[in-house]
Coordinates of C-alpha atoms in Angstrom, one line a residue:
M1 CA -29.4 11.7 24.8
M2 CA -28.2 8.1 24.4
Y3 CA -31.5 7.0 22.9
D4 CA -31.6 10.0 20.6
A5 CA -28.1 9.1 19.4
N6 CA -29.1 5.6 18.3
A7 CA -29.8 4.8 14.7
K8 CA -33.5 4.5 13.8
L9 CA -35.5 2.9 11.1
P10 CA -35.3 5.3 8.2
S11 CA -37.4 5.9 5.1
G12 CA -36.2 4.8 1.6
L13 CA -35.2 1.3 2.6
L14 CA -36.1 -0.1 -0.8
S15 CA -33.8 2.6 -2.3
G16 CA -30.9 1.1 -0.4
N17 CA -30.9 3.5 2.6
M18 CA -29.8 0.8 5.0
N19 CA -26.6 2.2 6.6
Q20 CA -27.6 4.3 9.6
Y21 CA -24.8 5.9 11.6
G22 CA -26.9 7.6 14.3
D23 CA -25.3 10.7 16.0
M24 CA -21.8 9.9 17.1
D25 CA -21.0 13.3 18.5
L26 CA -24.1 13.3 20.7
C27 CA -23.4 9.8 21.9
L28 CA -19.8 10.7 22.9
Q29 CA -20.9 14.0 24.5
S30 CA -23.3 12.1 26.8
G31 CA -20.4 10.0 28.1
A32 CA -21.6 6.8 26.5
Q33 CA -20.0 4.4 24.0
Y34 CA -20.7 4.6 20.3
C35 CA -20.7 1.2 18.5
L36 CA -21.2 0.6 14.8
A37 CA -22.5 -2.9 14.3
Y38 CA -22.4 -5.0 11.1
V39 CA -25.8 -6.6 10.4
D40 CA -26.3 -9.3 7.7
I41 CA -29.9 -10.1 6.6
K42 CA -30.3 -13.3 4.7
L43 CA -33.4 -14.7 3.0
T44 CA -34.0 -18.2 4.3
D45 CA -37.3 -18.9 2.6
H46 CA -37.3 -18.3 -1.2
E47 CA -41.0 -19.2 -1.6
Y48 CA -42.0 -15.6 -1.0
H49 CA -41.2 -14.0 -4.4
V50 CA -42.3 -10.5 -3.2
L51 CA -40.0 -10.8 -0.2
S52 CA -37.2 -11.9 -2.5
K53 CA -37.6 -8.8 -4.6
V54 CA -37.7 -6.6 -1.6
H55 CA -34.6 -8.3 -0.2
S56 CA -32.8 -7.6 -3.4
L57 CA -33.8 -3.9 -3.4
L58 CA -32.7 -3.6 0.2
H59 CA -29.2 -4.8 -0.7
A60 CA -29.0 -2.7 -3.9
H61 CA -29.3 -5.8 -6.1
F62 CA -26.2 -7.3 -4.4
A63 CA -23.7 -5.4 -6.5
F64 CA -21.1 -7.0 -4.3
R65 CA -21.7 -10.1 -2.2
S66 CA -19.7 -10.0 1.0
T67 CA -19.5 -11.5 4.5
F68 CA -18.5 -10.3 7.9
H69 CA -15.0 -11.6 7.4
D70 CA -14.2 -9.8 4.1
P71 CA -11.6 -7.1 4.6
G72 CA -13.8 -4.3 3.3
H73 CA -11.0 -1.9 2.6
R74 CA -10.7 -2.6 -1.1
V75 CA -14.3 -3.3 -1.9
P76 CA -17.1 -2.3 0.6
R77 CA -19.0 -4.9 2.5
F78 CA -22.0 -4.3 0.3
S79 CA -24.2 -7.1 1.6
N80 CA -24.0 -6.0 5.2
L81 CA -25.6 -3.0 6.7
H82 CA -24.1 -0.7 9.4
W83 CA -26.3 0.1 12.4
A84 CA -25.1 2.5 15.1
V85 CA -26.0 2.1 18.8
C86 CA -25.2 4.2 21.8
V87 CA -24.6 2.1 24.9
P88 CA -23.1 2.6 28.3
R89 CA -19.3 2.6 28.5
S90 CA -19.3 -0.5 30.6
C91 CA -20.7 -2.6 27.8
L92 CA -18.3 -4.9 26.0
P93 CA -18.5 -5.4 22.2
K94 CA -19.7 -9.0 22.8
D95 CA -22.5 -7.7 25.1
V96 CA -23.7 -5.3 22.4
E97 CA -23.5 -8.0 19.7
S98 CA -25.5 -10.5 21.7
S99 CA -28.2 -7.9 22.7
L100 CA -28.6 -6.8 19.1
E101 CA -28.7 -10.3 17.8
S102 CA -31.4 -11.2 20.4
V103 CA -33.5 -8.3 19.4
A104 CA -33.0 -9.0 15.6
D105 CA -34.0 -12.6 16.0
E106 CA -37.1 -11.6 17.9
L107 CA -38.1 -9.1 15.2
S108 CA -37.4 -11.4 12.2
A109 CA -39.0 -14.5 13.7
G110 CA -41.5 -16.0 11.2
T111 CA -40.6 -13.6 8.4
G112 CA -38.3 -15.9 6.4
L113 CA -35.3 -13.7 7.2
K114 CA -32.3 -14.6 9.3
T115 CA -30.3 -11.8 10.9
S116 CA -26.7 -12.0 12.0
V117 CA -24.9 -9.3 14.0
M118 CA -21.2 -8.7 14.5
V119 CA -19.6 -6.0 16.7
V120 CA -15.8 -5.7 16.6
P121 CA -13.9 -3.8 19.3
E122 CA -12.4 -1.4 16.8
M123 CA -15.8 -0.1 15.9
C124 CA -16.7 0.9 19.5
Q125 CA -15.4 4.3 20.6
V126 CA -15.6 6.4 23.8
S127 CA -14.7 10.0 24.2
K128 CA -11.1 10.5 25.3
P129 CA -8.5 13.3 25.0
F130 CA -6.8 13.2 21.6
S131 CA -3.1 12.4 21.6
P132 CA -1.4 11.6 18.3
P133 CA 0.5 8.3 18.3
T134 CA 4.2 8.3 18.0
S135 CA 4.0 7.0 14.4
T136 CA 1.9 10.0 13.3
I137 CA 4.4 12.4 14.9
F138 CA 7.3 10.6 13.2
V139 CA 5.7 10.6 9.8
G140 CA 4.6 14.2 10.2
C141 CA 8.2 15.2 11.0
L142 CA 9.4 13.4 7.9
F143 CA 6.9 15.3 5.7
L144 CA 8.0 18.6 7.2
I145 CA 11.6 17.7 6.5
L146 CA 10.7 16.8 2.9
F147 CA 8.7 20.0 2.3
G148 CA 11.5 22.0 3.8
T149 CA 14.1 20.3 1.6
I150 CA 11.9 20.9 -1.5
L151 CA 11.5 24.6 -0.6
L152 CA 15.2 25.0 0.0
A153 CA 16.2 23.3 -3.2
T154 CA 13.7 25.3 -5.3
C155 CA 14.9 28.6 -3.8
Y156 CA 18.5 27.7 -4.3
E157 CA 17.9 27.0 -8.0
F158 CA 16.1 30.2 -8.5
F159 CA 18.6 32.5 -6.7
Y160 CA 22.0 30.8 -6.6
W161 CA 22.1 27.9 -9.1
T162 CA 24.6 28.5 -11.9
G163 CA 24.1 25.2 -13.7
N164 CA 27.5 23.6 -12.9
T165 CA 28.8 22.2 -9.6
N166 CA 31.1 19.5 -8.5
N167 CA 29.7 19.4 -5.0
F168 CA 28.0 16.1 -4.2
W169 CA 25.7 17.5 -1.6
V170 CA 24.5 20.3 -3.8
E171 CA 23.6 17.7 -6.5
I172 CA 21.6 15.7 -3.9
L173 CA 19.8 18.9 -2.9
M174 CA 19.0 19.8 -6.5
A175 CA 17.2 16.4 -6.9
F176 CA 14.4 17.9 -4.8
S177 CA 14.0 21.1 -6.8
L178 CA 10.5 21.7 -8.1
K179 CA 11.8 23.7 -11.1
K180 CA 14.2 21.1 -12.2
N181 CA 11.8 18.2 -11.8
S182 CA 9.0 20.0 -13.5
K183 CA 11.1 20.5 -16.6
K184 CA 11.9 16.8 -16.6
L185 CA 8.4 15.8 -16.0
F186 CA 6.8 17.9 -18.8
S187 CA 9.7 17.6 -21.2
L188 CA 8.7 16.4 -24.7
E189 CA 12.2 15.3 -25.7
A190 CA 12.5 11.7 -26.7
S191 CA 15.3 9.6 -28.1
S192 CA 15.2 8.6 -31.7
D193 CA 15.0 4.9 -30.9
D194 CA 12.3 5.2 -28.3
I195 CA 8.7 3.8 -28.7
S196 CA 6.9 7.1 -28.2
S197 CA 3.4 5.8 -28.8
L198 CA 3.6 3.5 -25.8
H199 CA 4.0 6.4 -23.4
G200 CA 0.8 7.9 -24.7
I201 CA -1.0 4.6 -24.2
R202 CA 0.4 4.2 -20.7
C203 CA -0.8 7.8 -19.9
F204 CA -4.3 6.9 -21.1
N205 CA -4.2 3.7 -19.1
A206 CA -3.1 5.5 -16.0
I207 CA -6.0 8.0 -16.2
M208 CA -8.5 5.2 -16.8
L209 CA -7.1 3.2 -13.9
Y210 CA -7.6 6.2 -11.7
L211 CA -11.2 6.6 -12.8
S212 CA -12.0 3.0 -12.3
H213 CA -10.6 2.9 -8.8
K214 CA -12.4 6.1 -7.9
S215 CA -15.7 4.6 -9.2
M216 CA -15.1 1.7 -6.8
A217 CA -14.5 4.2 -4.0
L218 CA -17.9 5.7 -4.6
F219 CA -19.5 2.6 -3.1
F220 CA -18.1 3.5 0.3
N221 CA -20.2 6.7 0.5
P222 CA -23.4 6.4 2.6
Y223 CA -25.9 7.0 -0.1
I224 CA -29.6 7.1 0.7
N225 CA -30.4 5.9 -2.8
R226 CA -27.8 3.2 -3.1
T227 CA -30.0 1.0 -5.2
H228 CA -30.5 3.7 -7.9
M229 CA -26.7 4.3 -7.9
T230 CA -26.1 0.6 -8.4
E231 CA -28.6 0.5 -11.3
A232 CA -26.9 3.6 -12.9
L233 CA -23.4 2.2 -12.6
G234 CA -24.5 -1.2 -13.8
K235 CA -25.4 0.1 -17.3
P236 CA -23.3 -1.4 -20.1
W237 CA -21.5 1.8 -21.1
T238 CA -20.1 2.3 -17.6
V239 CA -17.7 -0.7 -18.1
V240 CA -15.4 1.8 -19.7
A241 CA -14.6 3.4 -16.3
R242 CA -15.3 0.6 -13.8
A243 CA -13.5 -2.4 -15.3
A244 CA -9.9 -1.9 -14.0
S245 CA -8.6 -5.1 -15.6
L246 CA -9.1 -3.4 -19.1
Y247 CA -6.3 -1.1 -18.2
T248 CA -4.2 -3.0 -15.6
D249 CA -3.2 -5.8 -17.9
P250 CA -2.1 -3.6 -20.8
F251 CA -0.2 -1.4 -18.3
I252 CA 1.7 -4.4 -16.9
M253 CA 2.3 -5.8 -20.4
M254 CA 3.8 -2.5 -21.6
S255 CA 6.0 -2.4 -18.5
G256 CA 7.5 -5.8 -19.5
L257 CA 7.9 -4.7 -23.1
L258 CA 9.7 -1.5 -22.2
T259 CA 11.9 -3.2 -19.7
T260 CA 13.0 -5.8 -22.2
Y261 CA 13.4 -3.3 -25.0
T262 CA 15.6 -1.1 -22.8
I263 CA 17.8 -4.0 -21.7
G264 CA 18.2 -5.0 -25.3
K265 CA 19.3 -1.5 -26.3
R266 CA 21.8 -1.4 -23.5
F267 CA 23.2 -4.8 -24.5
I268 CA 23.7 -3.7 -28.1
K269 CA 25.6 -0.6 -27.0
T270 CA 27.7 -2.2 -24.3
N271 CA 27.7 -5.8 -25.4
S272 CA 27.1 -6.8 -21.7
I273 CA 24.4 -6.9 -19.1
D274 CA 24.9 -6.4 -15.4
V275 CA 22.7 -9.4 -14.4
P276 CA 22.7 -8.8 -10.6
K277 CA 21.8 -5.1 -11.1
E278 CA 19.0 -5.9 -13.5
I279 CA 17.6 -8.6 -11.2
A280 CA 17.7 -6.3 -8.2
S281 CA 16.0 -3.6 -10.2
R282 CA 13.2 -6.0 -11.4
V283 CA 12.8 -7.5 -7.9
M284 CA 12.3 -4.0 -6.4
R285 CA 9.7 -3.1 -9.0
V286 CA 7.8 -6.4 -9.0
A287 CA 7.9 -6.5 -5.2
Q288 CA 5.9 -3.3 -5.1
M289 CA 3.4 -4.7 -7.5
F290 CA 3.2 -7.9 -5.5
N291 CA 2.7 -6.0 -2.2
T292 CA 0.0 -3.9 -3.8
A293 CA -1.9 -6.9 -5.0
D294 CA -1.3 -8.7 -1.7
Y295 CA -2.7 -5.8 0.3
S296 CA -5.7 -5.9 -2.0
Y297 CA -6.2 -9.6 -1.2
I298 CA -6.0 -10.8 -4.7
L299 CA -3.7 -13.4 -6.2
P300 CA -0.5 -11.4 -7.2
T301 CA 0.8 -14.0 -9.7
H302 CA -2.3 -13.7 -11.9
R303 CA -0.7 -10.7 -13.7
A304 CA 2.5 -12.7 -14.5
T305 CA 1.1 -13.9 -17.9
V306 CA 0.7 -10.4 -19.4
Y307 CA 4.1 -9.4 -18.0
V308 CA 5.7 -12.3 -19.8
I309 CA 3.8 -11.4 -23.0
G310 CA 5.2 -7.9 -22.7
I311 CA 8.8 -9.3 -22.3
A312 CA 8.3 -11.5 -25.4
L313 CA 6.9 -8.6 -27.4
G314 CA 9.9 -6.4 -26.3
Y315 CA 12.3 -9.1 -27.4
F316 CA 10.7 -9.4 -30.9
L317 CA 10.7 -5.6 -31.3
Q318 CA 14.3 -5.5 -30.4
Q319 CA 15.2 -8.3 -32.9
L320 CA 12.9 -7.3 -35.8
G321 CA 13.0 -3.5 -35.4
R322 CA 10.1 -1.2 -34.9
D323 CA 9.0 -1.2 -38.5
V324 CA 6.8 -4.3 -38.1
K325 CA 3.8 -4.3 -40.4
L326 CA 0.9 -6.6 -40.1
K327 CA -0.2 -8.3 -43.3
K328 CA -3.8 -7.8 -44.3
V329 CA -5.7 -11.1 -44.2
N330 CA -9.0 -11.4 -46.0
A331 CA -11.7 -13.3 -44.1
I332 CA -13.3 -16.2 -45.9

């Protein structure tokens, strides 16, 4: 059973069918240990042009170049293949790694290929009774409380709400009502001094950002024709959906614009600005963006430029008004 649960050399290697996950259920049922190894195959001798082409097809034209130490949660480790092995429970991850590397070196000797193997403890599993961790139970209880509060608030608004109340706790409860929030969410009302067109652009950017991130998530799926998928997604027209920066930068710029424009309107009405409150509000919002970028392992400050541009644009719109017209310039 252990041997049958191991990954085996498949067909369609030149189509990118490199990730082989074996049979995890069969391995665990046999009382063994299931390990998913990372294997990196590099071409050390570039004199063999045919081998170079085959190497490129195996790795789906290297749509993403990665190493063992890349995080792999935002962008998949595309250069590495996953290979499952079913081993006795007594084997340590280092034992599995050294054994696989020894076999790989023996098979690739004299071929111009260099194989590296890494097995991390988190990718080795044995069968054991399921017991949810305390954090899962805690979060589950929070969600149950949230759903219960939403249901209670919605029912209260449908059957008992009269529209007026001075009770603080009732107002807090009504903040969770689906009916009330749906009306606010889908309301088309807008103030006369609002920049309505920006909200439509932001909506479009949000949709395209979602599509671009989902297209990135497609690369995590275990395709048997990954090379063909890469070639299809590499066509010029697909940049509309896969280039997230086309929509991220305008989104952040408009955020800075609307923030500055709103603060300017508030200053005109009240002739004062609550600086500590505004700073705290901005810090809370920017901190979330910073954390998101930090978790994605990208430089968070690289979006600061477009945010500053948005602030400047919001200031000019506040000073010059919204009836700004661009003069037509004839090219020479």
